[in-house]
XYZ file of N, CA, C and O in Angstrom:
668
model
N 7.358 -33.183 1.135
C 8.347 -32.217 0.694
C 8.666 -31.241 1.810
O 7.835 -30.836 2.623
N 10.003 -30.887 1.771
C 10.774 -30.053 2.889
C 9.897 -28.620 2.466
O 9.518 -28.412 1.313
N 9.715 -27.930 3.305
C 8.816 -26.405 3.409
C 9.677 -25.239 2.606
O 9.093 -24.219 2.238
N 10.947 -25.410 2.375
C 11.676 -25.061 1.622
C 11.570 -25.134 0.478
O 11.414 -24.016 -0.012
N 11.579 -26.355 -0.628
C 11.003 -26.769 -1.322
C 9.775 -26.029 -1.835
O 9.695 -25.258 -2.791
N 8.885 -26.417 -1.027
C 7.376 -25.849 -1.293
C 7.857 -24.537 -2.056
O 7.939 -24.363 -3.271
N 8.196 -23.537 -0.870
C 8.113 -22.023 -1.151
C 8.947 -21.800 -2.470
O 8.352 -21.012 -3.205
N 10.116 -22.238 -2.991
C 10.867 -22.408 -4.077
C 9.899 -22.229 -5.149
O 10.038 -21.294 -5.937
N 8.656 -23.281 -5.270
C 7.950 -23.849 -6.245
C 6.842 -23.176 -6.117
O 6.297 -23.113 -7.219
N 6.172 -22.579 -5.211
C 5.149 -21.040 -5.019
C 6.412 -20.106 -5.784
O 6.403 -20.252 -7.006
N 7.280 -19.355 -5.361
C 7.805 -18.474 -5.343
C 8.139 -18.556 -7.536
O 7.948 -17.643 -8.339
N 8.659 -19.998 -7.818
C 9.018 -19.846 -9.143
C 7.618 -19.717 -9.962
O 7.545 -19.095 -11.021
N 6.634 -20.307 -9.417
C 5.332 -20.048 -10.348
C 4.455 -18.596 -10.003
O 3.278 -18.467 -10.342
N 5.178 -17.602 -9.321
C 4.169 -16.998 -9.216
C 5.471 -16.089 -10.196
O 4.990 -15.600 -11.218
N 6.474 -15.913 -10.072
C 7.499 -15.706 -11.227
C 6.869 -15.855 -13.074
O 6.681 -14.900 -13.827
N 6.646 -17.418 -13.427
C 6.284 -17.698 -14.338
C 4.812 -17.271 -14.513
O 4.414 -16.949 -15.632
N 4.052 -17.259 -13.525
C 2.820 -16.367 -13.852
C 3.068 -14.903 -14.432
O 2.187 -14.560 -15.220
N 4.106 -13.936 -14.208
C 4.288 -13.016 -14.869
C 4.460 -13.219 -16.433
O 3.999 -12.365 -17.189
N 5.219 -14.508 -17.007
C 5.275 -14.526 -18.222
C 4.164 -14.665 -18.756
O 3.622 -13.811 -19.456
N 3.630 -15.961 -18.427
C 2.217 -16.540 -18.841
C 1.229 -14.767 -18.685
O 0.424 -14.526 -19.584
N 1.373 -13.906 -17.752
C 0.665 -13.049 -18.218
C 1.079 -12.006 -19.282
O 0.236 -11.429 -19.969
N 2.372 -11.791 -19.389
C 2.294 -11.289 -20.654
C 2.277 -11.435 -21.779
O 2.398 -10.500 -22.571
N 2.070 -13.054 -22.220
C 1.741 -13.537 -23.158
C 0.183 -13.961 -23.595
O -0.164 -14.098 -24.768
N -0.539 -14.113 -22.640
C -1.836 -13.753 -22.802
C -2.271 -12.570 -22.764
O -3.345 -12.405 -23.342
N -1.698 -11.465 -22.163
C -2.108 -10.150 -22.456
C -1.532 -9.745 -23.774
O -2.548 -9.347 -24.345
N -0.809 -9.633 -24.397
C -0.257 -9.169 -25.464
C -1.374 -10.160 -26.599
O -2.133 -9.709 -27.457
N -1.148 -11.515 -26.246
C -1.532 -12.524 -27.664
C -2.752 -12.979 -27.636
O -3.282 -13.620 -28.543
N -3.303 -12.636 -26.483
C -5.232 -13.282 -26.561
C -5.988 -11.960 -25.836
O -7.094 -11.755 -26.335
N -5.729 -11.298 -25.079
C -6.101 -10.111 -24.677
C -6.189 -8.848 -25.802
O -6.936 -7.870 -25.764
N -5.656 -9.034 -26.332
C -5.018 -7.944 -27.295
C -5.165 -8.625 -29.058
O -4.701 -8.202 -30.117
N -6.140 -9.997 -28.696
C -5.928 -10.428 -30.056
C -7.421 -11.155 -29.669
O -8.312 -10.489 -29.141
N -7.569 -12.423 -29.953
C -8.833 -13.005 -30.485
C -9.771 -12.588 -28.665
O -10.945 -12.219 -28.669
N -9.157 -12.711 -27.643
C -9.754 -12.367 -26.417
C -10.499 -10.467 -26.003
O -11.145 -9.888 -25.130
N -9.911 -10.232 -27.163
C -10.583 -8.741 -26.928
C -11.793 -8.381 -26.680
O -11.963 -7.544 -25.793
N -12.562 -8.745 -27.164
C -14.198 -8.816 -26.867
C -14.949 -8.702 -25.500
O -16.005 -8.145 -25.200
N -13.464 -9.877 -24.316
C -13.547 -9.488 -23.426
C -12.960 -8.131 -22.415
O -13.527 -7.437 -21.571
N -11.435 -8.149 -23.008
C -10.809 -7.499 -22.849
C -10.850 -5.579 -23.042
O -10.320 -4.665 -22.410
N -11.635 -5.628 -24.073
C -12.243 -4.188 -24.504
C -12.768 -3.543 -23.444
O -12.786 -2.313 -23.458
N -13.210 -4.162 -22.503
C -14.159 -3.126 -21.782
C -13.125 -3.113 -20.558
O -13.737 -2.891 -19.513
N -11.746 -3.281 -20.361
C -10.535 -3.264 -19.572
C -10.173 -1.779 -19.741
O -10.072 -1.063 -18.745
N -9.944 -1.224 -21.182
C -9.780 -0.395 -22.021
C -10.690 1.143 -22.258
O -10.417 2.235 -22.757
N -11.958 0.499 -21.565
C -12.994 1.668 -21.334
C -13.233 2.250 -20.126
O -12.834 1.832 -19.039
N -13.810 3.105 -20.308
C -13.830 3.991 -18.780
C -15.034 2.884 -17.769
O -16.147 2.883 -18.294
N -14.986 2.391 -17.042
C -16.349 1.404 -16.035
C -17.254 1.838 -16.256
O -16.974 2.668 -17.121
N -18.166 1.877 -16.093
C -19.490 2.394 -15.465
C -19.664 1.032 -14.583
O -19.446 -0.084 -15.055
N -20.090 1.270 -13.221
C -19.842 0.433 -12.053
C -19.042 -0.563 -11.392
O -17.903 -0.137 -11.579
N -18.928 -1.770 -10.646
C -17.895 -2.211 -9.949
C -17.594 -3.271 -10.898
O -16.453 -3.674 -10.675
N -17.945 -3.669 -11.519
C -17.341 -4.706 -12.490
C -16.998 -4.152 -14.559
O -17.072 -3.155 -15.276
N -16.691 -5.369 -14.627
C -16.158 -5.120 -16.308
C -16.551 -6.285 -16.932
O -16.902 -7.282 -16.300
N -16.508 -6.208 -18.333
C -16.227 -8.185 -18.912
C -15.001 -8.508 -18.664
O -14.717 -9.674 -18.386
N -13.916 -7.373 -18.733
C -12.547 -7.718 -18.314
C -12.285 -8.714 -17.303
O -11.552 -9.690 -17.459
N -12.869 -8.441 -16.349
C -12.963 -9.042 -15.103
C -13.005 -11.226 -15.278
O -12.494 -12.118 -14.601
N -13.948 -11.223 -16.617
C -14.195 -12.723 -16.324
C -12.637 -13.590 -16.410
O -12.459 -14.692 -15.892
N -11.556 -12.794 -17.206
C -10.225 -13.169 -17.063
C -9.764 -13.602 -15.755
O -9.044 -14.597 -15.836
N -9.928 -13.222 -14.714
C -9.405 -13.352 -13.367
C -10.348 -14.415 -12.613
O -9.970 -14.817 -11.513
N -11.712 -14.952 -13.221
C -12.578 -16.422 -12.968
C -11.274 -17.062 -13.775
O -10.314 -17.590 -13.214
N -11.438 -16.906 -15.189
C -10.830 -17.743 -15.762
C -9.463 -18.456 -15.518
O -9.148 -19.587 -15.887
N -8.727 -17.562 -14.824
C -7.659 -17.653 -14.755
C -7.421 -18.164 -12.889
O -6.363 -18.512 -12.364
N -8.587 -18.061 -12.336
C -8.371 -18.567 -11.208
C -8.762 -20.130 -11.294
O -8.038 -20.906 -10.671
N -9.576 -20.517 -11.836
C -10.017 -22.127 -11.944
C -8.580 -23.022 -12.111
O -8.395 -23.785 -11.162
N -7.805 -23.042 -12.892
C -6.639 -24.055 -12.702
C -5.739 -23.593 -10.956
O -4.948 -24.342 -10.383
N -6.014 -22.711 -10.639
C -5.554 -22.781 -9.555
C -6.632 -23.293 -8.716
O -6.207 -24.437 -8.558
N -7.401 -23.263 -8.262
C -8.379 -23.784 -7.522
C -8.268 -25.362 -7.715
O -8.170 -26.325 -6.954
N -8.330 -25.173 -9.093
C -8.107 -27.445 -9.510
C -6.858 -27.481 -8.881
O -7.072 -27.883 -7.737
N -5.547 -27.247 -9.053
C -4.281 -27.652 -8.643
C -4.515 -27.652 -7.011
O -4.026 -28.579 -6.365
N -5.482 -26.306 -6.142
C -5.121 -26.609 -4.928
C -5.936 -27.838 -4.537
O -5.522 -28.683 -3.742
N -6.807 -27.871 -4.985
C -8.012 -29.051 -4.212
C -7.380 -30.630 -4.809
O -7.478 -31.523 -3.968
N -6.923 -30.933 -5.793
C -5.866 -32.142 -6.318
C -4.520 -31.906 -5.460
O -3.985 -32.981 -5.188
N -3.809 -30.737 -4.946
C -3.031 -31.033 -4.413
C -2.998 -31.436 -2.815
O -2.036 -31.938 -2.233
N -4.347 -31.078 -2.215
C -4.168 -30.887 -1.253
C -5.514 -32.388 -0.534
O -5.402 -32.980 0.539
N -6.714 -32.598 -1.674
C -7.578 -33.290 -1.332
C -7.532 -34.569 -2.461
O -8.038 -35.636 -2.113
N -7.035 -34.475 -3.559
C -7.230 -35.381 -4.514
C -6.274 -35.950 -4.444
O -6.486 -36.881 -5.221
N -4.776 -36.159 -3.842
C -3.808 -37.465 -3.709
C -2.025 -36.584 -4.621
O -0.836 -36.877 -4.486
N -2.610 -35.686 -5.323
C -1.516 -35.362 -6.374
C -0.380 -34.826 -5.775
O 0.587 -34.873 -6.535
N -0.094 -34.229 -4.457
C 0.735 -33.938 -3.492
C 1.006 -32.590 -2.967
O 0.220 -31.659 -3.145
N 2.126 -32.477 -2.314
C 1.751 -30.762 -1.730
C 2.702 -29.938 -2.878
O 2.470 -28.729 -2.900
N 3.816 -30.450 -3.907
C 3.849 -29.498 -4.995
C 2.542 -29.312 -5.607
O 2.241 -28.120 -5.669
N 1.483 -30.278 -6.180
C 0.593 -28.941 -6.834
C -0.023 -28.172 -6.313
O -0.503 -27.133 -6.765
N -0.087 -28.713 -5.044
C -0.607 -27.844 -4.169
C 0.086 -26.237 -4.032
O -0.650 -25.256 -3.923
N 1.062 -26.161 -4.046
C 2.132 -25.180 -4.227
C 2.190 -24.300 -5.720
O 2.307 -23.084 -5.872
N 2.075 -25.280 -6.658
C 1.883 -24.274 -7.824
C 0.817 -23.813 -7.949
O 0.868 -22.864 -8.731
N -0.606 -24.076 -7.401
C -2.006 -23.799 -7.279
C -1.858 -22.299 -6.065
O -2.538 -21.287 -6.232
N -1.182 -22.405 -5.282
C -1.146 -22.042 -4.629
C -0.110 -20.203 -5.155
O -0.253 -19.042 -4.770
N 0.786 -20.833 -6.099
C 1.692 -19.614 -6.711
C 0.674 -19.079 -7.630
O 0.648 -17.858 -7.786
N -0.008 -19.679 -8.140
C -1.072 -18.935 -9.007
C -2.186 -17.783 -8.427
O -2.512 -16.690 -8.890
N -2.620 -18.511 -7.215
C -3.721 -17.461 -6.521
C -2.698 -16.284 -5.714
O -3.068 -15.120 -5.557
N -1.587 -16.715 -5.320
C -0.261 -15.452 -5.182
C -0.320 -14.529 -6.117
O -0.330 -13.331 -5.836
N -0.368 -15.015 -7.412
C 0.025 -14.080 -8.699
C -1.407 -13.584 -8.588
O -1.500 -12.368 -8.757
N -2.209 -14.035 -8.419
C -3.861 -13.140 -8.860
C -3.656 -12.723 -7.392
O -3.749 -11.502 -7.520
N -3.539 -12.837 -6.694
C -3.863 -11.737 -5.494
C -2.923 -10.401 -5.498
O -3.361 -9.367 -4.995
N -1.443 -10.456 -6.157
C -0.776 -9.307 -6.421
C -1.074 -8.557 -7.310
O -1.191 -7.335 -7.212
N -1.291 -9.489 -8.662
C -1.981 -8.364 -9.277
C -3.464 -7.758 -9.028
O -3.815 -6.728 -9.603
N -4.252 -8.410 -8.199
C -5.898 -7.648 -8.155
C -5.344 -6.365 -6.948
O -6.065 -5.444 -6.564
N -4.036 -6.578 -6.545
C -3.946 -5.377 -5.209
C -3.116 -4.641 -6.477
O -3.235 -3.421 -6.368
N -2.555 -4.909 -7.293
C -1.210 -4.309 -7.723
C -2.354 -3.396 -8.521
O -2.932 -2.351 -8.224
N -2.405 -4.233 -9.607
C -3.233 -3.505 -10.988
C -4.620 -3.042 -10.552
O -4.802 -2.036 -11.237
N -5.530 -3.195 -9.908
C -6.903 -3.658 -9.746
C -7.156 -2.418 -8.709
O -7.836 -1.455 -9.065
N -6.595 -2.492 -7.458
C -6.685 -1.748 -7.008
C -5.680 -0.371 -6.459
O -5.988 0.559 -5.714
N -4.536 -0.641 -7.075
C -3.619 0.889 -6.921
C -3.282 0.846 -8.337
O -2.072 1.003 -8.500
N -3.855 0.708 -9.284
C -3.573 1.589 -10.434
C -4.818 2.035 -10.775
O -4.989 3.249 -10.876
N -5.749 1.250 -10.978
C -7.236 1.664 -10.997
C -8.050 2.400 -10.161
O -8.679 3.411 -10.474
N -8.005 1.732 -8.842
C -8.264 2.614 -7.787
C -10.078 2.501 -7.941
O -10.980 3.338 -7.981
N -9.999 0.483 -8.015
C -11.062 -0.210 -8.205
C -11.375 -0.030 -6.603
O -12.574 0.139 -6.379
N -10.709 -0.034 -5.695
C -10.657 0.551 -4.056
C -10.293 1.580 -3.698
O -9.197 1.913 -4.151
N -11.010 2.598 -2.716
C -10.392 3.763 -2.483
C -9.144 3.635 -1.418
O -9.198 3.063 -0.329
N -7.923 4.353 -2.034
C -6.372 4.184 -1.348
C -6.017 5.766 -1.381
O -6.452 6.786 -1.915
N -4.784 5.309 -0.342
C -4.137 7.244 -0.455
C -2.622 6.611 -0.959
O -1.732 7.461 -0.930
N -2.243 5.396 -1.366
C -1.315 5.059 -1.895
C -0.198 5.744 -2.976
O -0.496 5.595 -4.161
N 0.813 6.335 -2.744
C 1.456 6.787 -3.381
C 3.053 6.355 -3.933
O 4.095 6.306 -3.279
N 2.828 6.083 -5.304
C 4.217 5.315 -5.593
C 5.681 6.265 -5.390
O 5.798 7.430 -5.769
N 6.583 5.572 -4.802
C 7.834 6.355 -4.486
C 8.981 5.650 -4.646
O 10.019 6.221 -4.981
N 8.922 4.297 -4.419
C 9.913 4.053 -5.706
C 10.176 3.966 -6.526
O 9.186 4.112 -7.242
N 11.525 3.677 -7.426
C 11.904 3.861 -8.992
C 11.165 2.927 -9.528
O 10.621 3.095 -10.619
N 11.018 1.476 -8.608
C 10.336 0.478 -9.730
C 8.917 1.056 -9.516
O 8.335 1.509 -10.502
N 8.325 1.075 -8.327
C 6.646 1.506 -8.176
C 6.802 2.474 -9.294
O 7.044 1.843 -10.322
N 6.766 3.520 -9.463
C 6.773 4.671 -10.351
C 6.287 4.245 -11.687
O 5.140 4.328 -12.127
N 7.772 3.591 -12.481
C 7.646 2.913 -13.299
C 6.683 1.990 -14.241
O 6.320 1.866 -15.410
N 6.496 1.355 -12.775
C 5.229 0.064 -13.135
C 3.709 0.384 -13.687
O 2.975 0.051 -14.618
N 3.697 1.483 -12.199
C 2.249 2.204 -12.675
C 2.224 3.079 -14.038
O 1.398 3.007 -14.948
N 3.285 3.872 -13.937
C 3.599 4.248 -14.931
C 3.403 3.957 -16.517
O 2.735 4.665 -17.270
N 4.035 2.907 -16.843
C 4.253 1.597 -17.980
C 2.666 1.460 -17.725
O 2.255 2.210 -18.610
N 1.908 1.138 -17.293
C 0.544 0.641 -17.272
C -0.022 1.891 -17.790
O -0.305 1.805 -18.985
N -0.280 3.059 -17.236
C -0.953 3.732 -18.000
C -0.753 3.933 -19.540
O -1.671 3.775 -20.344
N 0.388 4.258 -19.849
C 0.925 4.010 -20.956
C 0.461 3.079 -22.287
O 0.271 3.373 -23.467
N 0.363 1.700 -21.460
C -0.506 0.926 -21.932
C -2.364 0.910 -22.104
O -3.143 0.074 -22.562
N -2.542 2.229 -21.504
C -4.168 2.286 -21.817
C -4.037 3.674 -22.670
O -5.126 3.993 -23.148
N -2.947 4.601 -22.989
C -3.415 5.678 -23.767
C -3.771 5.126 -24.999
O -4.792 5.676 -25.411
N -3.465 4.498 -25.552
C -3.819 3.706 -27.170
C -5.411 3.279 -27.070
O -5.845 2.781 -26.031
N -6.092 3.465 -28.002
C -7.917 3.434 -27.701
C -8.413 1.858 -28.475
O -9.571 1.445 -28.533
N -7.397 1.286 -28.925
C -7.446 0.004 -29.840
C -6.607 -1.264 -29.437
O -5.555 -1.138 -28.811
N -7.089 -2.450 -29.802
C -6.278 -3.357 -29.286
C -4.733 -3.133 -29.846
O -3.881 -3.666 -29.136
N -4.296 -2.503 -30.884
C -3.511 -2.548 -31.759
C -2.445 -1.500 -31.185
O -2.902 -0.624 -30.451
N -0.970 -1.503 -31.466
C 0.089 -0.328 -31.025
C 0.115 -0.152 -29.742
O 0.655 0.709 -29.047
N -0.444 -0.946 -29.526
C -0.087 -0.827 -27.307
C 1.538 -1.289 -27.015
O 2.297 -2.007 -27.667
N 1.694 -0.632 -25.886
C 3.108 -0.927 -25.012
C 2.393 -1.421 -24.123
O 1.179 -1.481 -23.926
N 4.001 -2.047 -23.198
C 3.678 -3.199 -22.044
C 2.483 -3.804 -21.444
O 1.503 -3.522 -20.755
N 3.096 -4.846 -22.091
C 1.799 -6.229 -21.807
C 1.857 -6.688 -20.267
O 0.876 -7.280 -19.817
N 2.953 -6.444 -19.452
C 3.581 -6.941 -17.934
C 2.643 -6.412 -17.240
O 2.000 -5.454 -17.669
N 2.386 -7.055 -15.854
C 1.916 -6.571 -15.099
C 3.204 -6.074 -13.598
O 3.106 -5.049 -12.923
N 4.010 -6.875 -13.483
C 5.345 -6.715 -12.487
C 6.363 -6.772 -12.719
O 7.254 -6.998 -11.900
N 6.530 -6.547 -14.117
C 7.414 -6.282 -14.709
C 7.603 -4.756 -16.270
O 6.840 -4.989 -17.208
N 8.381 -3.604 -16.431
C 7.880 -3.312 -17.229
C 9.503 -2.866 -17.879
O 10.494 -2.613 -17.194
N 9.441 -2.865 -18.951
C 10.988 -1.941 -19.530
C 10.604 -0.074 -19.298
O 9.569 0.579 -19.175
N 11.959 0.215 -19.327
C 12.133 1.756 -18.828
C 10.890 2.596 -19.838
O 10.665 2.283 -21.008
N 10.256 3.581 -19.171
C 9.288 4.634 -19.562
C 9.678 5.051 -20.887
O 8.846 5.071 -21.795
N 11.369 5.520 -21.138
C 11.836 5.930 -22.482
C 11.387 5.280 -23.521
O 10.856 5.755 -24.525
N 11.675 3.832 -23.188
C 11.711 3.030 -24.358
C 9.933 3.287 -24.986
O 9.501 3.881 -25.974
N 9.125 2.370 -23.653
C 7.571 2.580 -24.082
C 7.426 3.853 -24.762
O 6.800 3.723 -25.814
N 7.911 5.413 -24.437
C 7.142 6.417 -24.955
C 7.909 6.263 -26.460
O 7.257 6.460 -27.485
N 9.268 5.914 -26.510
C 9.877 5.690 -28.228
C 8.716 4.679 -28.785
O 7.974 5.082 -29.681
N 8.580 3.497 -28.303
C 7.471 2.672 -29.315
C 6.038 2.987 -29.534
O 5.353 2.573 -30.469
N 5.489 4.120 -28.131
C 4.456 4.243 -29.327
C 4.621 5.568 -30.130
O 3.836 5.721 -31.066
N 5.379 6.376 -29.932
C 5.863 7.279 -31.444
C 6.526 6.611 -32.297
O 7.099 7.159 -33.238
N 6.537 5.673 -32.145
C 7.100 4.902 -33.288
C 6.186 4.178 -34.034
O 6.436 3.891 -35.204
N 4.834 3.749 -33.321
C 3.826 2.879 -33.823
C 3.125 3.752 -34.664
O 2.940 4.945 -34.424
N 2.723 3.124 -35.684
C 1.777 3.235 -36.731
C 0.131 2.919 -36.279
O -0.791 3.735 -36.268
N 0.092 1.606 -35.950
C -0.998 1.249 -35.045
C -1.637 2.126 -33.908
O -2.860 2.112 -33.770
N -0.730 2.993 -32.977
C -1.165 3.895 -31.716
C -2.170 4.682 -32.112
O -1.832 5.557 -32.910
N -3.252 4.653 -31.823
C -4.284 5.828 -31.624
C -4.775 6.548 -30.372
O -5.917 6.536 -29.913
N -3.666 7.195 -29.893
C -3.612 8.240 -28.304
C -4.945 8.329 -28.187
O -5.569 8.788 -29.144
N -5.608 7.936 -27.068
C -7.079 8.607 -26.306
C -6.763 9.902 -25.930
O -5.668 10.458 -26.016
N -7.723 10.301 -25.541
C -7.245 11.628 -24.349
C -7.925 10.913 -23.099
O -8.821 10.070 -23.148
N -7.193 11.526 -21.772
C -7.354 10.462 -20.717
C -8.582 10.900 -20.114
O -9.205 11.909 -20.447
N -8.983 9.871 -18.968
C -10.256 10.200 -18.644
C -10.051 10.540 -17.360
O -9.052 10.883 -16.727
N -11.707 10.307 -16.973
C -11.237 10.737 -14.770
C -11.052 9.479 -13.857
O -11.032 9.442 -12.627
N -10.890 8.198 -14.983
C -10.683 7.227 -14.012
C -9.402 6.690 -13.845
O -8.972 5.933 -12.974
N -8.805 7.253 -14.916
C -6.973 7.083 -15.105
C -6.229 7.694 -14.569
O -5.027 7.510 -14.758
């Protein structure tokens, strides 16, 4: 395959990795996966979480797609969608992981409209103390701040935390 090609097929799956994540964040994160997910939601106590086993989990089909695409015969597209996948987990462990969390120490400061936003929309999504009445499930993608702060005054489900010192 032309190198063109390739990047097309990285570039559209690390795209569709945004959906696929907000549909597991909203529908298994936020639903039968919480168990793990709960402690995403809590303040740390040290460098890891259970949250965390999501990002093993979610790295193994990429790891299979690169080593089948690249050693097992299956070709250099899966190699490429294996490859858009560990793209998508490497943006979000810098995006979410470490400049919203500040799982790494940064002097990073958001200044554009979308940066703003994004981080923004994310916190948003941790004032609620329950899996239940949360806004934006996205990680690189989020709808405008207005809307999120209308749905959770609008939610029934929302139970506002008060924030902590790691937020």
């Amino acid at each position: 395959m032309h190198w063109v090609e390739l990047a097309l097929i990285f570039l559209a799956t690390v795209a569709a990795m945004e959906l696929f994540a907000y549909v597991m964040h909203r529908w298994v994160m936020h639903g039968p996966g919480w168990f793990l997910h709960e402690s995403h939601h809590r303040v740390r106590h040290g460098l890891f979480e259970l949250n965390d086993l999501y990002g093993v989990i979610f790295a193994l089909p990429s790891i299979a797609l690169l080593w089948l695409g690249i050693r097992g015969g299956w070709g250099d597209a899966t190699a490429a969608v294996g490859a858009g996948i560990a793209g998508y987990g490497a943006i979000y462990f810098g995006f979410h992981d470490w400049i919203v969390h500040r799982r790494l120490p940064h002097r990073i400061v958001p200044k554009s409209a979308y940066f703003k936003r994004i981080v923004q929309a994310h916190r948003l999504h941790h004032v609620v103390e329950s899996k239940h009445g949360t806004v934006s499930f996205g990680f690189l993608w989020a709808p405008p701040i207005d809307v999120l702060n209308a749905q959770l005054r609008e939610s029934k489900d929302a139970v506002l935390r008060a924030p902590s010192v790691q937020d």
